[in-house]
JSON list of C-alpha atoms and ligand atoms in Angstrom, two decimals:
[
{"chain": "A", "resi": 1, "resn": "MET", "atom": "CA", "xyz": [36.23, 212.85, -55.00]},
{"chain": "A", "resi": 2, "resn": "ILE", "atom": "CA", "xyz": [36.13, 210.50, -52.01]},
{"chain": "A", "resi": 3, "resn": "ARG", "atom": "CA", "xyz": [33.77, 207.56, -52.60]},
{"chain": "A", "resi": 4, "resn": "ILE", "atom": "CA", "xyz": [31.76, 206.75, -49.48]},
{"chain": "A", "resi": 5, "resn": "GLY", "atom": "CA", "xyz": [29.93, 203.53, -48.63]},
{"chain": "A", "resi": 6, "resn": "ALA", "atom": "CA", "xyz": [27.33, 203.63, -45.85]},
{"chain": "A", "resi": 7, "resn": "MET", "atom": "CA", "xyz": [26.15, 200.74, -43.69]},
{"chain": "A", "resi": 8, "resn": "VAL", "atom": "CA", "xyz": [22.76, 201.04, -42.03]},
{"chain": "A", "resi": 9, "resn": "SER", "atom": "CA", "xyz": [20.22, 199.04, -40.05]},
{"chain": "A", "resi": 10, "resn": "GLY", "atom": "CA", "xyz": [17.42, 201.44, -39.22]},
{"chain": "A", "resi": 11, "resn": "GLY", "atom": "CA", "xyz": [15.91, 204.86, -39.70]},
{"chain": "A", "resi": 12, "resn": "GLY", "atom": "CA", "xyz": [19.00, 206.34, -41.27]},
{"chain": "A", "resi": 13, "resn": "THR", "atom": "CA", "xyz": [18.81, 209.84, -39.80]},
{"chain": "A", "resi": 14, "resn": "ASN", "atom": "CA", "xyz": [22.60, 209.92, -39.57]},
{"chain": "A", "resi": 15, "resn": "LEU", "atom": "CA", "xyz": [22.86, 208.89, -43.21]},
{"chain": "A", "resi": 16, "resn": "GLN", "atom": "CA", "xyz": [20.40, 211.69, -43.99]},
{"chain": "A", "resi": 17, "resn": "ALA", "atom": "CA", "xyz": [22.60, 214.20, -42.16]},
{"chain": "A", "resi": 18, "resn": "VAL", "atom": "CA", "xyz": [25.56, 213.16, -44.32]},
{"chain": "A", "resi": 19, "resn": "LEU", "atom": "CA", "xyz": [23.50, 213.32, -47.54]},
{"chain": "A", "resi": 20, "resn": "ASP", "atom": "CA", "xyz": [22.20, 216.78, -46.58]},
{"chain": "A", "resi": 21, "resn": "ALA", "atom": "CA", "xyz": [25.74, 218.00, -45.88]},
{"chain": "A", "resi": 22, "resn": "ILE", "atom": "CA", "xyz": [26.89, 216.69, -49.28]},
{"chain": "A", "resi": 23, "resn": "ASP", "atom": "CA", "xyz": [23.94, 218.47, -50.95]},
{"chain": "A", "resi": 24, "resn": "ALA", "atom": "CA", "xyz": [24.91, 221.66, -49.12]},
{"chain": "A", "resi": 25, "resn": "GLY", "atom": "CA", "xyz": [28.47, 221.39, -50.47]},
{"chain": "A", "resi": 26, "resn": "LYS", "atom": "CA", "xyz": [29.95, 220.81, -47.01]},
{"chain": "A", "resi": 27, "resn": "ILE", "atom": "CA", "xyz": [31.50, 217.43, -47.83]},
{"chain": "A", "resi": 28, "resn": "ASP", "atom": "CA", "xyz": [33.85, 216.87, -50.75]},
{"chain": "A", "resi": 29, "resn": "GLY", "atom": "CA", "xyz": [32.67, 213.30, -51.28]},
{"chain": "A", "resi": 30, "resn": "GLN", "atom": "CA", "xyz": [29.86, 211.19, -52.61]},
{"chain": "A", "resi": 31, "resn": "VAL", "atom": "CA", "xyz": [27.85, 208.31, -51.12]},
{"chain": "A", "resi": 32, "resn": "VAL", "atom": "CA", "xyz": [28.04, 205.65, -53.84]},
{"chain": "A", "resi": 33, "resn": "THR", "atom": "CA", "xyz": [26.44, 202.68, -52.11]},
{"chain": "A", "resi": 34, "resn": "VAL", "atom": "CA", "xyz": [24.29, 201.91, -49.08]},
{"chain": "A", "resi": 35, "resn": "VAL", "atom": "CA", "xyz": [24.40, 198.47, -47.49]},
{"chain": "A", "resi": 36, "resn": "SER", "atom": "CA", "xyz": [21.60, 197.57, -45.13]},
{"chain": "A", "resi": 37, "resn": "SER", "atom": "CA", "xyz": [21.72, 194.71, -42.65]},
{"chain": "A", "resi": 38, "resn": "LYS", "atom": "CA", "xyz": [18.01, 194.13, -43.19]},
{"chain": "A", "resi": 39, "resn": "GLU", "atom": "CA", "xyz": [15.16, 194.56, -45.64]},
{"chain": "A", "resi": 40, "resn": "GLY", "atom": "CA", "xyz": [12.75, 197.40, -44.99]},
{"chain": "A", "resi": 41, "resn": "ALA", "atom": "CA", "xyz": [15.13, 199.74, -43.17]},
{"chain": "A", "resi": 42, "resn": "TYR", "atom": "CA", "xyz": [13.91, 203.29, -43.82]},
{"chain": "A", "resi": 43, "resn": "ALA", "atom": "CA", "xyz": [17.51, 204.26, -44.57]},
{"chain": "A", "resi": 44, "resn": "ILE", "atom": "CA", "xyz": [17.13, 202.39, -47.88]},
{"chain": "A", "resi": 45, "resn": "GLU", "atom": "CA", "xyz": [14.33, 204.78, -48.89]},
{"chain": "A", "resi": 46, "resn": "ARG", "atom": "CA", "xyz": [16.45, 207.76, -47.96]},
{"chain": "A", "resi": 47, "resn": "ALA", "atom": "CA", "xyz": [19.18, 206.44, -50.27]},
{"chain": "A", "resi": 48, "resn": "ALA", "atom": "CA", "xyz": [16.66, 205.85, -53.09]},
{"chain": "A", "resi": 49, "resn": "LYS", "atom": "CA", "xyz": [15.45, 209.44, -52.80]},
{"chain": "A", "resi": 50, "resn": "HIS", "atom": "CA", "xyz": [19.04, 210.49, -53.53]},
{"chain": "A", "resi": 51, "resn": "ASN", "atom": "CA", "xyz": [19.36, 207.97, -56.39]},
{"chain": "A", "resi": 52, "resn": "ILE", "atom": "CA", "xyz": [21.94, 206.02, -54.42]},
{"chain": "A", "resi": 53, "resn": "PRO", "atom": "CA", "xyz": [21.86, 202.27, -55.04]},
{"chain": "A", "resi": 54, "resn": "SER", "atom": "CA", "xyz": [21.42, 200.09, -51.99]},
{"chain": "A", "resi": 55, "resn": "VAL", "atom": "CA", "xyz": [21.78, 196.42, -51.28]},
{"chain": "A", "resi": 56, "resn": "VAL", "atom": "CA", "xyz": [20.82, 194.18, -48.35]},
{"chain": "A", "resi": 57, "resn": "ILE", "atom": "CA", "xyz": [23.68, 192.02, -47.09]},
{"chain": "A", "resi": 58, "resn": "SER", "atom": "CA", "xyz": [22.49, 190.21, -43.99]},
{"chain": "A", "resi": 59, "resn": "LYS", "atom": "CA", "xyz": [24.59, 188.01, -41.72]},
{"chain": "A", "resi": 60, "resn": "LYS", "atom": "CA", "xyz": [21.73, 185.53, -41.33]},
{"chain": "A", "resi": 61, "resn": "ASP", "atom": "CA", "xyz": [21.90, 184.75, -45.05]},
{"chain": "A", "resi": 62, "resn": "TYR", "atom": "CA", "xyz": [25.41, 183.34, -44.57]},
{"chain": "A", "resi": 63, "resn": "PRO", "atom": "CA", "xyz": [24.95, 180.53, -42.00]},
{"chain": "A", "resi": 64, "resn": "ASN", "atom": "CA", "xyz": [28.03, 178.73, -43.34]},
{"chain": "A", "resi": 65, "resn": "GLY", "atom": "CA", "xyz": [30.30, 181.81, -43.41]},
{"chain": "A", "resi": 66, "resn": "GLY", "atom": "CA", "xyz": [31.13, 184.21, -46.22]},
{"chain": "A", "resi": 67, "resn": "PHE", "atom": "CA", "xyz": [29.31, 187.25, -44.81]},
{"chain": "A", "resi": 68, "resn": "GLU", "atom": "CA", "xyz": [32.44, 189.35, -44.40]},
{"chain": "A", "resi": 69, "resn": "LYS", "atom": "CA", "xyz": [33.72, 188.33, -47.83]},
{"chain": "A", "resi": 70, "resn": "ALA", "atom": "CA", "xyz": [30.43, 189.38, -49.41]},
{"chain": "A", "resi": 71, "resn": "LEU", "atom": "CA", "xyz": [30.76, 192.79, -47.76]},
{"chain": "A", "resi": 72, "resn": "ILE", "atom": "CA", "xyz": [34.41, 193.15, -48.78]},
{"chain": "A", "resi": 73, "resn": "ASP", "atom": "CA", "xyz": [33.68, 192.14, -52.38]},
{"chain": "A", "resi": 74, "resn": "HIS", "atom": "CA", "xyz": [30.81, 194.60, -52.56]},
{"chain": "A", "resi": 75, "resn": "PHE", "atom": "CA", "xyz": [32.71, 197.59, -51.23]},
{"chain": "A", "resi": 76, "resn": "LYS", "atom": "CA", "xyz": [35.81, 196.76, -53.31]},
{"chain": "A", "resi": 77, "resn": "SER", "atom": "CA", "xyz": [33.66, 196.52, -56.43]},
{"chain": "A", "resi": 78, "resn": "MET", "atom": "CA", "xyz": [32.28, 199.96, -55.59]},
{"chain": "A", "resi": 79, "resn": "ASN", "atom": "CA", "xyz": [35.80, 201.34, -55.09]},
{"chain": "A", "resi": 80, "resn": "VAL", "atom": "CA", "xyz": [34.99, 202.99, -51.78]},
{"chain": "A", "resi": 81, "resn": "ASP", "atom": "CA", "xyz": [37.57, 205.10, -49.93]},
{"chain": "A", "resi": 82, "resn": "LEU", "atom": "CA", "xyz": [35.56, 205.41, -46.71]},
{"chain": "A", "resi": 83, "resn": "ILE", "atom": "CA", "xyz": [32.85, 203.33, -45.04]},
{"chain": "A", "resi": 84, "resn": "ILE", "atom": "CA", "xyz": [30.53, 204.93, -42.50]},
{"chain": "A", "resi": 85, "resn": "LEU", "atom": "CA", "xyz": [28.52, 202.88, -40.04]},
{"chain": "A", "resi": 86, "resn": "ALA", "atom": "CA", "xyz": [25.47, 205.10, -39.76]},
{"chain": "A", "resi": 87, "resn": "GLY", "atom": "CA", "xyz": [23.33, 203.28, -37.22]},
{"chain": "A", "resi": 88, "resn": "TYR", "atom": "CA", "xyz": [24.66, 199.85, -38.20]},
{"chain": "A", "resi": 89, "resn": "MET", "atom": "CA", "xyz": [23.79, 197.19, -35.64]},
{"chain": "A", "resi": 90, "resn": "THR", "atom": "CA", "xyz": [25.77, 194.11, -36.72]},
{"chain": "A", "resi": 91, "resn": "ILE", "atom": "CA", "xyz": [29.19, 193.45, -35.19]},
{"chain": "A", "resi": 92, "resn": "LEU", "atom": "CA", "xyz": [31.84, 193.28, -37.91]},
{"chain": "A", "resi": 93, "resn": "GLY", "atom": "CA", "xyz": [34.69, 190.78, -37.78]},
{"chain": "A", "resi": 94, "resn": "GLU", "atom": "CA", "xyz": [38.42, 191.10, -38.21]},
{"chain": "A", "resi": 95, "resn": "GLU", "atom": "CA", "xyz": [38.46, 190.08, -41.88]},
{"chain": "A", "resi": 96, "resn": "PHE", "atom": "CA", "xyz": [36.29, 193.03, -42.88]},
{"chain": "A", "resi": 97, "resn": "ILE", "atom": "CA", "xyz": [37.98, 195.51, -40.56]},
{"chain": "A", "resi": 98, "resn": "LYS", "atom": "CA", "xyz": [41.48, 194.55, -41.78]},
{"chain": "A", "resi": 99, "resn": "ALA", "atom": "CA", "xyz": [40.36, 194.99, -45.40]},
{"chain": "A", "resi": 100, "resn": "PHE", "atom": "CA", "xyz": [39.49, 198.63, -44.70]},
{"chain": "A", "resi": 101, "resn": "GLU", "atom": "CA", "xyz": [41.87, 199.58, -41.89]},
{"chain": "A", "resi": 102, "resn": "ASN", "atom": "CA", "xyz": [41.37, 203.18, -40.70]},
{"chain": "A", "resi": 103, "resn": "LYS", "atom": "CA", "xyz": [38.72, 203.60, -43.36]},
{"chain": "A", "resi": 104, "resn": "ILE", "atom": "CA", "xyz": [35.65, 202.58, -41.35]},
{"chain": "A", "resi": 105, "resn": "MET", "atom": "CA", "xyz": [33.98, 205.20, -39.16]},
{"chain": "A", "resi": 106, "resn": "ASN", "atom": "CA", "xyz": [31.32, 204.46, -36.55]},
{"chain": "A", "resi": 107, "resn": "ILE", "atom": "CA", "xyz": [29.01, 206.69, -34.58]},
{"chain": "A", "resi": 108, "resn": "HIS", "atom": "CA", "xyz": [28.35, 205.60, -31.00]},
{"chain": "A", "resi": 109, "resn": "PRO", "atom": "CA", "xyz": [25.68, 207.38, -28.94]},
{"chain": "A", "resi": 110, "resn": "ALA", "atom": "CA", "xyz": [27.74, 207.83, -25.75]},
{"chain": "A", "resi": 111, "resn": "LEU", "atom": "CA", "xyz": [31.05, 209.24, -24.62]},
{"chain": "A", "resi": 112, "resn": "ILE", "atom": "CA", "xyz": [33.47, 206.36, -25.23]},
{"chain": "A", "resi": 113, "resn": "PRO", "atom": "CA", "xyz": [34.93, 204.69, -23.12]},
{"chain": "A", "resi": 114, "resn": "SER", "atom": "CA", "xyz": [31.66, 204.90, -21.15]},
{"chain": "A", "resi": 115, "resn": "PHE", "atom": "CA", "xyz": [28.57, 202.88, -22.07]},
{"chain": "A", "resi": 116, "resn": "CYS", "atom": "CA", "xyz": [30.08, 201.12, -25.04]},
{"chain": "A", "resi": 117, "resn": "GLY", "atom": "CA", "xyz": [31.25, 197.72, -26.20]},
{"chain": "A", "resi": 118, "resn": "ASP", "atom": "CA", "xyz": [29.33, 194.49, -26.66]},
{"chain": "A", "resi": 119, "resn": "GLY", "atom": "CA", "xyz": [25.60, 194.86, -26.07]},
{"chain": "A", "resi": 120, "resn": "PHE", "atom": "CA", "xyz": [25.63, 198.66, -25.99]},
{"chain": "A", "resi": 121, "resn": "TYR", "atom": "CA", "xyz": [23.62, 199.88, -28.94]},
{"chain": "A", "resi": 122, "resn": "GLY", "atom": "CA", "xyz": [20.54, 201.97, -29.64]},
{"chain": "A", "resi": 123, "resn": "LEU", "atom": "CA", "xyz": [18.27, 202.87, -26.73]},
{"chain": "A", "resi": 124, "resn": "ARG", "atom": "CA", "xyz": [20.08, 200.52, -24.33]},
{"chain": "A", "resi": 125, "resn": "VAL", "atom": "CA", "xyz": [23.06, 202.87, -24.25]},
{"chain": "A", "resi": 126, "resn": "HIS", "atom": "CA", "xyz": [20.88, 205.71, -22.94]},
{"chain": "A", "resi": 127, "resn": "GLU", "atom": "CA", "xyz": [19.08, 203.45, -20.44]},
{"chain": "A", "resi": 128, "resn": "LYS", "atom": "CA", "xyz": [22.45, 202.48, -18.96]},
{"chain": "A", "resi": 129, "resn": "ALA", "atom": "CA", "xyz": [23.71, 206.08, -18.86]},
{"chain": "A", "resi": 130, "resn": "LEU", "atom": "CA", "xyz": [20.56, 207.19, -16.98]},
{"chain": "A", "resi": 131, "resn": "GLU", "atom": "CA", "xyz": [20.71, 204.19, -14.65]},
{"chain": "A", "resi": 132, "resn": "TYR", "atom": "CA", "xyz": [24.23, 205.28, -13.72]},
{"chain": "A", "resi": 133, "resn": "GLY", "atom": "CA", "xyz": [23.11, 208.87, -13.18]},
{"chain": "A", "resi": 134, "resn": "VAL", "atom": "CA", "xyz": [25.54, 210.67, -15.47]},
{"chain": "A", "resi": 135, "resn": "LYS", "atom": "CA", "xyz": [25.12, 214.43, -15.81]},
{"chain": "A", "resi": 136, "resn": "VAL", "atom": "CA", "xyz": [26.52, 214.69, -19.33]},
{"chain": "A", "resi": 137, "resn": "SER", "atom": "CA", "xyz": [26.38, 212.26, -22.20]},
{"chain": "A", "resi": 138, "resn": "GLY", "atom": "CA", "xyz": [26.97, 212.59, -25.93]},
{"chain": "A", "resi": 139, "resn": "ALA", "atom": "CA", "xyz": [28.25, 210.82, -28.98]},
{"chain": "A", "resi": 140, "resn": "THR", "atom": "CA", "xyz": [31.58, 209.65, -30.33]},
{"chain": "A", "resi": 141, "resn": "ILE", "atom": "CA", "xyz": [32.80, 209.24, -33.89]},
{"chain": "A", "resi": 142, "resn": "HIS", "atom": "CA", "xyz": [35.65, 206.75, -34.06]},
{"chain": "A", "resi": 143, "resn": "PHE", "atom": "CA", "xyz": [37.50, 204.50, -36.44]},
{"chain": "A", "resi": 144, "resn": "VAL", "atom": "CA", "xyz": [36.54, 200.88, -36.17]},
{"chain": "A", "resi": 145, "resn": "ASN", "atom": "CA", "xyz": [39.12, 198.35, -35.04]},
{"chain": "A", "resi": 146, "resn": "GLU", "atom": "CA", "xyz": [38.78, 194.70, -34.03]},
{"chain": "A", "resi": 147, "resn": "LYS", "atom": "CA", "xyz": [37.33, 195.52, -30.58]},
{"chain": "A", "resi": 148, "resn": "ALA", "atom": "CA", "xyz": [33.78, 196.87, -30.25]},
{"chain": "A", "resi": 149, "resn": "ASP", "atom": "CA", "xyz": [33.78, 200.69, -29.89]},
{"chain": "A", "resi": 150, "resn": "ALA", "atom": "CA", "xyz": [37.51, 200.73, -29.13]},
{"chain": "A", "resi": 151, "resn": "GLY", "atom": "CA", "xyz": [39.08, 202.32, -32.23]},
{"chain": "A", "resi": 152, "resn": "ALA", "atom": "CA", "xyz": [40.71, 205.75, -32.39]},
{"chain": "A", "resi": 153, "resn": "ILE", "atom": "CA", "xyz": [38.36, 208.57, -31.40]},
{"chain": "A", "resi": 154, "resn": "ILE", "atom": "CA", "xyz": [37.91, 211.25, -34.07]},
{"chain": "A", "resi": 155, "resn": "LEU", "atom": "CA", "xyz": [35.31, 213.62, -32.56]},
{"chain": "A", "resi": 156, "resn": "GLN", "atom": "CA", "xyz": [33.12, 213.75, -29.44]},
{"chain": "A", "resi": 157, "resn": "GLY", "atom": "CA", "xyz": [30.32, 216.07, -28.43]},
{"chain": "A", "resi": 158, "resn": "THR", "atom": "CA", "xyz": [28.26, 216.40, -25.27]},
{"chain": "A", "resi": 159, "resn": "VAL", "atom": "CA", "xyz": [24.78, 217.27, -24.00]},
{"chain": "A", "resi": 160, "resn": "ASP", "atom": "CA", "xyz": [23.59, 217.93, -20.45]},
{"chain": "A", "resi": 161, "resn": "VAL", "atom": "CA", "xyz": [21.33, 215.32, -18.88]},
{"chain": "A", "resi": 162, "resn": "ALA", "atom": "CA", "xyz": [18.16, 216.79, -17.34]},
{"chain": "A", "resi": 163, "resn": "ASN", "atom": "CA", "xyz": [16.65, 215.52, -14.08]},
{"chain": "A", "resi": 164, "resn": "ASP", "atom": "CA", "xyz": [13.54, 214.25, -15.85]},
{"chain": "A", "resi": 165, "resn": "GLU", "atom": "CA", "xyz": [15.42, 212.72, -18.80]},
{"chain": "A", "resi": 166, "resn": "THR", "atom": "CA", "xyz": [14.13, 209.47, -20.30]},
{"chain": "A", "resi": 167, "resn": "PRO", "atom": "CA", "xyz": [16.15, 207.13, -22.55]},
{"chain": "A", "resi": 168, "resn": "GLU", "atom": "CA", "xyz": [14.03, 208.33, -25.47]},
{"chain": "A", "resi": 169, "resn": "SER", "atom": "CA", "xyz": [14.51, 212.04, -24.72]},
{"chain": "A", "resi": 170, "resn": "LEU", "atom": "CA", "xyz": [18.24, 211.56, -24.20]},
{"chain": "A", "resi": 171, "resn": "GLN", "atom": "CA", "xyz": [18.53, 209.65, -27.47]},
{"chain": "A", "resi": 172, "resn": "LYS", "atom": "CA", "xyz": [16.70, 212.43, -29.32]},
{"chain": "A", "resi": 173, "resn": "LYS", "atom": "CA", "xyz": [18.74, 215.16, -27.65]},
{"chain": "A", "resi": 174, "resn": "ILE", "atom": "CA", "xyz": [22.05, 213.47, -28.55]},
{"chain": "A", "resi": 175, "resn": "MET", "atom": "CA", "xyz": [21.00, 212.78, -32.12]},
{"chain": "A", "resi": 176, "resn": "GLU", "atom": "CA", "xyz": [19.77, 216.31, -32.78]},
{"chain": "A", "resi": 177, "resn": "ASN", "atom": "CA", "xyz": [22.53, 218.17, -30.98]},
{"chain": "A", "resi": 178, "resn": "VAL", "atom": "CA", "xyz": [25.54, 215.97, -31.55]},
{"chain": "A", "resi": 179, "resn": "GLU", "atom": "CA", "xyz": [25.23, 213.02, -33.95]},
{"chain": "A", "resi": 180, "resn": "TRP", "atom": "CA", "xyz": [23.72, 214.83, -36.94]},
{"chain": "A", "resi": 181, "resn": "LYS", "atom": "CA", "xyz": [26.44, 217.49, -36.72]},
{"chain": "A", "resi": 182, "resn": "LEU", "atom": "CA", "xyz": [29.44, 215.37, -35.80]},
{"chain": "A", "resi": 183, "resn": "LEU", "atom": "CA", "xyz": [29.12, 212.59, -38.38]},
{"chain": "A", "resi": 184, "resn": "PRO", "atom": "CA", "xyz": [29.03, 214.96, -41.38]},
{"chain": "A", "resi": 185, "resn": "LYS", "atom": "CA", "xyz": [31.91, 216.92, -39.83]},
{"chain": "A", "resi": 186, "resn": "ALA", "atom": "CA", "xyz": [34.05, 213.78, -39.39]},
{"chain": "A", "resi": 187, "resn": "VAL", "atom": "CA", "xyz": [33.26, 212.66, -42.94]},
{"chain": "A", "resi": 188, "resn": "SER", "atom": "CA", "xyz": [34.23, 216.09, -44.24]},
{"chain": "A", "resi": 189, "resn": "LEU", "atom": "CA", "xyz": [37.51, 216.00, -42.29]},
{"chain": "A", "resi": 190, "resn": "PHE", "atom": "CA", "xyz": [38.29, 212.58, -43.75]},
{"chain": "A", "resi": 191, "resn": "CYS", "atom": "CA", "xyz": [37.52, 213.77, -47.28]},
{"chain": "A", "resi": 192, "resn": "GLU", "atom": "CA", "xyz": [39.89, 216.71, -46.80]},
{"chain": "A", "resi": 193, "resn": "ASP", "atom": "CA", "xyz": [42.59, 214.39, -45.47]},
{"chain": "A", "resi": 194, "resn": "ARG", "atom": "CA", "xyz": [42.63, 216.20, -42.12]},
{"chain": "A", "resi": 195, "resn": "ILE", "atom": "CA", "xyz": [42.67, 213.10, -39.90]},
{"chain": "A", "resi": 196, "resn": "SER", "atom": "CA", "xyz": [45.89, 211.26, -39.18]},
{"chain": "A", "resi": 197, "resn": "ILE", "atom": "CA", "xyz": [46.54, 208.23, -37.01]},
{"chain": "A", "resi": 198, "resn": "LYS", "atom": "CA", "xyz": [49.59, 207.83, -34.83]},
{"chain": "A", "resi": 199, "resn": "ASP", "atom": "CA", "xyz": [50.14, 205.16, -32.18]},
{"chain": "A", "resi": 200, "resn": "GLY", "atom": "CA", "xyz": [46.48, 204.17, -32.33]},
{"chain": "A", "resi": 201, "resn": "LYS", "atom": "CA", "xyz": [45.20, 207.72, -31.75]},
{"chain": "A", "resi": 202, "resn": "ALA", "atom": "CA", "xyz": [43.52, 210.01, -34.23]},
{"chain": "A", "resi": 203, "resn": "TYR", "atom": "CA", "xyz": [44.76, 213.58, -34.64]},
{"chain": "A", "resi": 204, "resn": "VAL", "atom": "CA", "xyz": [42.39, 215.99, -36.30]},
{"chain": "A", "resi": 205, "resn": "ASP", "atom": "CA", "xyz": [43.38, 219.20, -38.04]},
{"chain": "A", "resi": 206, "resn": "LEU", "atom": "CA", "xyz": [40.50, 221.46, -36.98]},
{"chain": "A", "resi": 207, "resn": "LYS", "atom": "CA", "xyz": [41.80, 224.71, -38.47]},
{"chain": "A", "resi": 208, "resn": "ASP", "atom": "CA", "xyz": [39.04, 227.09, -39.77]},
{"chain": "B", "resi": 1, "resn": "GAR", "atom": "C1", "xyz": [21.98, 206.39, -33.58]},
{"chain": "B", "resi": 1, "resn": "GAR", "atom": "O1", "xyz": [21.65, 206.97, -32.34]},
{"chain": "B", "resi": 1, "resn": "GAR", "atom": "C2", "xyz": [23.37, 205.80, -33.52]},
{"chain": "B", "resi": 1, "resn": "GAR", "atom": "O2", "xyz": [24.25, 206.55, -32.75]},
{"chain": "B", "resi": 1, "resn": "GAR", "atom": "C3", "xyz": [23.09, 204.47, -32.88]},
{"chain": "B", "resi": 1, "resn": "GAR", "atom": "O3", "xyz": [21.86, 204.05, -33.43]},
{"chain": "B", "resi": 1, "resn": "GAR", "atom": "C4", "xyz": [21.09, 205.18, -33.85]},
{"chain": "B", "resi": 1, "resn": "GAR", "atom": "C5", "xyz": [20.77, 205.02, -35.32]},
{"chain": "B", "resi": 1, "resn": "GAR", "atom": "O4", "xyz": [19.92, 206.02, -35.80]},
{"chain": "B", "resi": 1, "resn": "GAR", "atom": "N1", "xyz": [24.16, 203.56, -33.16]},
{"chain": "B", "resi": 1, "resn": "GAR", "atom": "C6", "xyz": [24.54, 202.59, -32.34]},
{"chain": "B", "resi": 1, "resn": "GAR", "atom": "O5", "xyz": [24.00, 202.35, -31.29]},
{"chain": "B", "resi": 1, "resn": "GAR", "atom": "C7", "xyz": [25.71, 201.76, -32.86]},
{"chain": "B", "resi": 1, "resn": "GAR", "atom": "N2", "xyz": [26.33, 201.04, -31.77]},
{"chain": "B", "resi": 1, "resn": "GAR", "atom": "P1", "xyz": [19.74, 206.32, -37.35]},
{"chain": "B", "resi": 1, "resn": "GAR", "atom": "O6", "xyz": [19.48, 205.00, -38.07]},
{"chain": "B", "resi": 1, "resn": "GAR", "atom": "O7", "xyz": [18.53, 207.21, -37.42]},
{"chain": "B", "resi": 1, "resn": "GAR", "atom": "O8", "xyz": [20.97, 207.00, -37.85]}
]
């Protein structure tokens, strides 16, 4: 059974989608720990409802360094095989990423390589996509490497952008139609060992 660690910062609807898929028997894995970047994130309550222990590990509590080591120590002590960034809003450094190479998955609410990288998170991503005037947008699940939103792409899905779209409506549309389906699917593929990496690209075995 694959042991999954989740990192969250907010509402945790993507975490919920993964927990629901596990409950429905669609993922051969188990979320064993939830790490929040801040106190009070609703995602912590979602974990508690599933009897999953959570802990707050916040960068601001490590002004003299040691944040990444605290994260590494925690996930190693929990023996995790996969870490999912499910709406996690803190940039992670090389030390952490190297410790879990090709084992950290992120969900980004746009079609990478558009509208991604430093400063592109949450609603801002959708504001920028609408400002540009794109006609489709979507979400991307990718492995995390040392550059923001630049790791190997695992899955992408799209939605059409309506003429009267707002950042809020686009965010909702992408979450409901893409993110909540794609993240559980990518986690399931990982748990079934159906994702391989070659020359920095991910290849997914999508049979059945
Ligand atoms: C989601 O839309 C996710 O794609 C985005 O934040 C939201 C979190 O929602 N993530 C990022 O912007 C990361 N760069 P949730 O807490 O309800 O899952």
